[in-house]
């Protein structure tokens, strides 16, 4: 490499490193053409190492497709969608610093056709459009109203598919549950025993902190994650790494009785 070119490259890296430091700390370690945003991450090379374990269920070709990345953080998954040819990518988060990080990362990598907005998952109707793929990774357990969030995603922004991940605790078993639950076991006053079965859907409520984080409110078991997705109108097509699910939109159970998302739509219309 000529001396001038090498000098320009070193200057670019110094300037980029300075911009990264100004937005620290970063939760996503993203390689920006040789400059990492969080090389000393306490989880290692995160989320790249996590992504490698479920990449097989991430759509390989998104050419011409639209993608919504909910809780985008610094934009790791938005970048992956852009790398796969997505035509339109929108990332939303409620933290302006994360959004600034995402803008820096995509600009540094030379991507266009991406938009980052400060928006809550509860207000996705404001987007006024539906997306071919919704990415909803690492958000559900931070929400005080998790099923409502899934309902709103299904009603307002998911047109075809969703990539979903949540913190899970408890058994990975998935038990068959009855279509209708009786108050008691037949001819007794005993409650049904299957409520205590390891594979029955359970949503563990975290009253205080989990891993030092007071925003970790919920930890479903595997059965509950899948049951909640079905209840919101998604069917699980594939799973990987124990807590990542690739879903397709499906009819909303009991949808004939009205919208599942009991929440005022702030913009957009119900469908």
mmCIF file of N, CA, C and O in Angstrom, residues 201-244:
data_model
loop_
_atom_site.group_PDB
_atom_site.id
_atom_site.type_symbol
_atom_site.label_atom_id
_atom_site.label_comp_id
_atom_site.label_asym_id
_atom_site.label_seq_id
_atom_site.Cartn_x
_atom_site.Cartn_y
_atom_site.Cartn_z
ATOM 1 N N UNK A 201 -46.607 -24.139 29.488
ATOM 2 C CA UNK A 201 -46.164 -22.752 29.291
ATOM 3 C C UNK A 201 -46.154 -21.952 30.594
ATOM 4 O O UNK A 201 -47.177 -21.851 31.278
ATOM 5 N N UNK A 202 -44.985 -21.391 30.907
ATOM 6 C CA UNK A 202 -44.841 -20.606 32.134
ATOM 7 C C UNK A 202 -44.082 -19.316 31.820
ATOM 8 O O UNK A 202 -43.062 -19.331 31.134
ATOM 9 N N UNK A 203 -44.588 -18.230 32.368
ATOM 10 C CA UNK A 203 -43.945 -16.937 32.209
ATOM 11 C C UNK A 203 -43.420 -16.517 33.574
ATOM 12 O O UNK A 203 -44.185 -16.117 34.454
ATOM 13 N N UNK A 204 -42.132 -16.649 33.799
ATOM 14 C CA UNK A 204 -41.552 -16.298 35.085
ATOM 15 C C UNK A 204 -41.444 -14.779 35.206
ATOM 16 O O UNK A 204 -40.856 -14.117 34.355
ATOM 17 N N UNK A 205 -41.999 -14.245 36.266
ATOM 18 C CA UNK A 205 -41.954 -12.798 36.507
ATOM 19 C C UNK A 205 -40.780 -12.469 37.422
ATOM 20 O O UNK A 205 -40.619 -13.063 38.491
ATOM 21 N N UNK A 206 -39.954 -11.529 36.982
ATOM 22 C CA UNK A 206 -38.771 -11.121 37.744
ATOM 23 C C UNK A 206 -39.096 -9.793 38.422
ATOM 24 O O UNK A 206 -39.092 -8.741 37.788
ATOM 25 N N UNK A 207 -39.380 -9.847 39.708
ATOM 26 C CA UNK A 207 -39.838 -8.655 40.416
ATOM 27 C C UNK A 207 -38.725 -7.634 40.613
ATOM 28 O O UNK A 207 -38.968 -6.427 40.578
ATOM 29 N N UNK A 208 -37.500 -8.104 40.789
ATOM 30 C CA UNK A 208 -36.413 -7.184 41.125
ATOM 31 C C UNK A 208 -35.423 -7.076 39.960
ATOM 32 O O UNK A 208 -35.673 -6.358 39.006
ATOM 33 N N UNK A 209 -34.324 -7.787 39.995
ATOM 34 C CA UNK A 209 -33.339 -7.679 38.935
ATOM 35 C C UNK A 209 -32.952 -9.056 38.419
ATOM 36 O O UNK A 209 -33.031 -10.053 39.138
ATOM 37 N N UNK A 210 -32.514 -9.092 37.182
ATOM 38 C CA UNK A 210 -31.925 -10.299 36.599
ATOM 39 C C UNK A 210 -30.600 -9.879 35.998
ATOM 40 O O UNK A 210 -30.540 -8.982 35.165
ATOM 41 N N UNK A 211 -29.501 -10.518 36.441
ATOM 42 C CA UNK A 211 -28.152 -10.170 35.980
ATOM 43 C C UNK A 211 -27.871 -8.680 36.201
ATOM 44 O O UNK A 211 -27.235 -8.023 35.375
ATOM 45 N N UNK A 212 -28.375 -8.151 37.334
ATOM 46 C CA UNK A 212 -28.115 -6.767 37.687
ATOM 47 C C UNK A 212 -28.945 -5.744 36.943
ATOM 48 O O UNK A 212 -28.739 -4.545 37.117
ATOM 49 N N UNK A 213 -29.894 -6.207 36.122
ATOM 50 C CA UNK A 213 -30.664 -5.302 35.277
ATOM 51 C C UNK A 213 -32.109 -5.268 35.747
ATOM 52 O O UNK A 213 -32.826 -6.276 35.675
ATOM 53 N N UNK A 214 -32.571 -4.096 36.199
ATOM 54 C CA UNK A 214 -33.944 -3.979 36.701
ATOM 55 C C UNK A 214 -34.974 -3.979 35.580
ATOM 56 O O UNK A 214 -36.172 -4.122 35.843
ATOM 57 N N UNK A 215 -34.531 -3.846 34.306
ATOM 58 C CA UNK A 215 -35.487 -3.861 33.192
ATOM 59 C C UNK A 215 -35.766 -5.258 32.666
ATOM 60 O O UNK A 215 -36.526 -5.423 31.712
ATOM 61 N N UNK A 216 -35.151 -6.269 33.246
ATOM 62 C CA UNK A 216 -35.474 -7.657 32.877
ATOM 63 C C UNK A 216 -36.681 -8.106 33.699
ATOM 64 O O UNK A 216 -36.548 -8.471 34.866
ATOM 65 N N UNK A 217 -37.863 -8.067 33.095
ATOM 66 C CA UNK A 217 -39.097 -8.333 33.826
ATOM 67 C C UNK A 217 -39.601 -9.763 33.692
ATOM 68 O O UNK A 217 -40.281 -10.280 34.576
ATOM 69 N N UNK A 218 -39.299 -10.416 32.560
ATOM 70 C CA UNK A 218 -39.923 -11.702 32.259
ATOM 71 C C UNK A 218 -38.910 -12.720 31.753
ATOM 72 O O UNK A 218 -37.952 -12.368 31.083
ATOM 73 N N UNK A 219 -39.157 -13.980 32.048
ATOM 74 C CA UNK A 219 -38.332 -15.065 31.511
ATOM 75 C C UNK A 219 -39.245 -16.258 31.244
ATOM 76 O O UNK A 219 -39.465 -17.096 32.115
ATOM 77 N N UNK A 220 -39.821 -16.347 30.039
ATOM 78 C CA UNK A 220 -40.665 -17.490 29.719
ATOM 79 C C UNK A 220 -39.838 -18.755 29.594
ATOM 80 O O UNK A 220 -38.629 -18.699 29.342
ATOM 81 N N UNK A 221 -40.493 -19.903 29.790
ATOM 82 C CA UNK A 221 -39.840 -21.136 29.373
ATOM 83 C C UNK A 221 -40.091 -21.319 27.880
ATOM 84 O O UNK A 221 -40.801 -20.521 27.249
ATOM 85 N N UNK A 222 -39.499 -22.341 27.291
ATOM 86 C CA UNK A 222 -39.617 -22.529 25.840
ATOM 87 C C UNK A 222 -41.070 -22.692 25.418
ATOM 88 O O UNK A 222 -41.506 -22.154 24.391
ATOM 89 N N UNK A 223 -41.841 -23.422 26.223
ATOM 90 C CA UNK A 223 -43.248 -23.648 25.887
ATOM 91 C C UNK A 223 -44.024 -22.335 25.878
ATOM 92 O O UNK A 223 -44.889 -22.116 25.021
ATOM 93 N N UNK A 224 -43.727 -21.442 26.822
ATOM 94 C CA UNK A 224 -44.439 -20.169 26.880
ATOM 95 C C UNK A 224 -44.058 -19.268 25.705
ATOM 96 O O UNK A 224 -44.921 -18.584 25.149
ATOM 97 N N UNK A 225 -42.788 -19.245 25.328
ATOM 98 C CA UNK A 225 -42.385 -18.439 24.172
ATOM 99 C C UNK A 225 -43.186 -18.842 22.943
ATOM 100 O O UNK A 225 -43.743 -18.000 22.233
ATOM 101 N N UNK A 226 -43.244 -20.146 22.699
ATOM 102 C CA UNK A 226 -43.945 -20.634 21.516
ATOM 103 C C UNK A 226 -45.451 -20.425 21.624
ATOM 104 O O UNK A 226 -46.114 -20.066 20.639
ATOM 105 N N UNK A 227 -46.012 -20.607 22.820
ATOM 106 C CA UNK A 227 -47.444 -20.410 23.005
ATOM 107 C C UNK A 227 -47.831 -18.944 22.816
ATOM 108 O O UNK A 227 -48.864 -18.634 22.212
ATOM 109 N N UNK A 228 -47.005 -18.025 23.326
ATOM 110 C CA UNK A 228 -47.302 -16.606 23.157
ATOM 111 C C UNK A 228 -47.240 -16.200 21.687
ATOM 112 O O UNK A 228 -48.071 -15.405 21.215
ATOM 113 N N UNK A 229 -46.272 -16.730 20.959
ATOM 114 C CA UNK A 229 -46.189 -16.435 19.535
ATOM 115 C C UNK A 229 -47.450 -16.914 18.817
ATOM 116 O O UNK A 229 -48.030 -16.180 18.006
ATOM 117 N N UNK A 230 -47.891 -18.127 19.122
ATOM 118 C CA UNK A 230 -49.119 -18.637 18.492
ATOM 119 C C UNK A 230 -50.330 -17.788 18.876
ATOM 120 O O UNK A 230 -51.176 -17.476 18.033
ATOM 121 N N UNK A 231 -50.405 -17.399 20.156
ATOM 122 C CA UNK A 231 -51.543 -16.619 20.628
ATOM 123 C C UNK A 231 -51.617 -15.256 19.944
ATOM 124 O O UNK A 231 -52.708 -14.695 19.790
ATOM 125 N N UNK A 232 -50.467 -14.727 19.535
ATOM 126 C CA UNK A 232 -50.437 -13.426 18.874
ATOM 127 C C UNK A 232 -50.646 -13.528 17.371
ATOM 128 O O UNK A 232 -50.758 -12.493 16.696
ATOM 129 N N UNK A 233 -50.691 -14.756 16.839
ATOM 130 C CA UNK A 233 -50.914 -14.913 15.413
ATOM 131 C C UNK A 233 -49.656 -15.175 14.605
ATOM 132 O O UNK A 233 -49.530 -14.722 13.462
ATOM 133 N N UNK A 234 -48.731 -15.929 15.192
ATOM 134 C CA UNK A 234 -47.525 -16.356 14.490
ATOM 135 C C UNK A 234 -47.386 -17.868 14.605
ATOM 136 O O UNK A 234 -47.734 -18.448 15.635
ATOM 137 N N UNK A 235 -46.861 -18.493 13.583
ATOM 138 C CA UNK A 235 -46.546 -19.904 13.651
ATOM 139 C C UNK A 235 -45.039 -20.071 13.549
ATOM 140 O O UNK A 235 -44.378 -19.399 12.736
ATOM 141 N N UNK A 236 -44.469 -20.917 14.393
ATOM 142 C CA UNK A 236 -43.025 -21.119 14.413
ATOM 143 C C UNK A 236 -42.635 -22.098 13.312
ATOM 144 O O UNK A 236 -43.083 -23.239 13.299
ATOM 145 N N UNK A 237 -41.797 -21.634 12.389
ATOM 146 C CA UNK A 237 -41.336 -22.490 11.292
ATOM 147 C C UNK A 237 -39.995 -23.138 11.594
ATOM 148 O O UNK A 237 -39.711 -24.240 11.116
ATOM 149 N N UNK A 238 -39.151 -22.447 12.360
ATOM 150 C CA UNK A 238 -37.820 -22.978 12.662
ATOM 151 C C UNK A 238 -37.338 -22.372 13.965
ATOM 152 O O UNK A 238 -37.765 -21.282 14.358
ATOM 153 N N UNK A 239 -36.440 -23.099 14.636
ATOM 154 C CA UNK A 239 -35.856 -22.621 15.891
ATOM 155 C C UNK A 239 -34.375 -22.950 15.899
ATOM 156 O O UNK A 239 -33.925 -23.909 15.263
ATOM 157 N N UNK A 240 -33.603 -22.126 16.621
ATOM 158 C CA UNK A 240 -32.158 -22.353 16.718
ATOM 159 C C UNK A 240 -31.633 -21.748 18.003
ATOM 160 O O UNK A 240 -32.222 -20.817 18.566
ATOM 161 N N UNK A 241 -30.537 -22.290 18.476
ATOM 162 C CA UNK A 241 -29.829 -21.788 19.652
ATOM 163 C C UNK A 241 -30.703 -21.745 20.900
ATOM 164 O O UNK A 241 -30.420 -21.003 21.836
ATOM 165 N N UNK A 242 -31.776 -22.511 20.910
ATOM 166 C CA UNK A 242 -32.589 -22.664 22.102
ATOM 167 C C UNK A 242 -33.598 -21.575 22.379
ATOM 168 O O UNK A 242 -34.592 -21.800 23.066
ATOM 169 N N UNK A 243 -33.383 -20.356 21.819
ATOM 170 C CA UNK A 243 -34.297 -19.261 22.152
ATOM 171 C C UNK A 243 -34.580 -18.330 20.981
ATOM 172 O O UNK A 243 -35.098 -17.230 21.169
ATOM 173 N N UNK A 244 -34.241 -18.757 19.769
ATOM 174 C CA UNK A 244 -34.482 -17.952 18.571
ATOM 175 C C UNK A 244 -35.485 -18.688 17.689
ATOM 176 O O UNK A 244 -35.327 -19.882 17.421
#
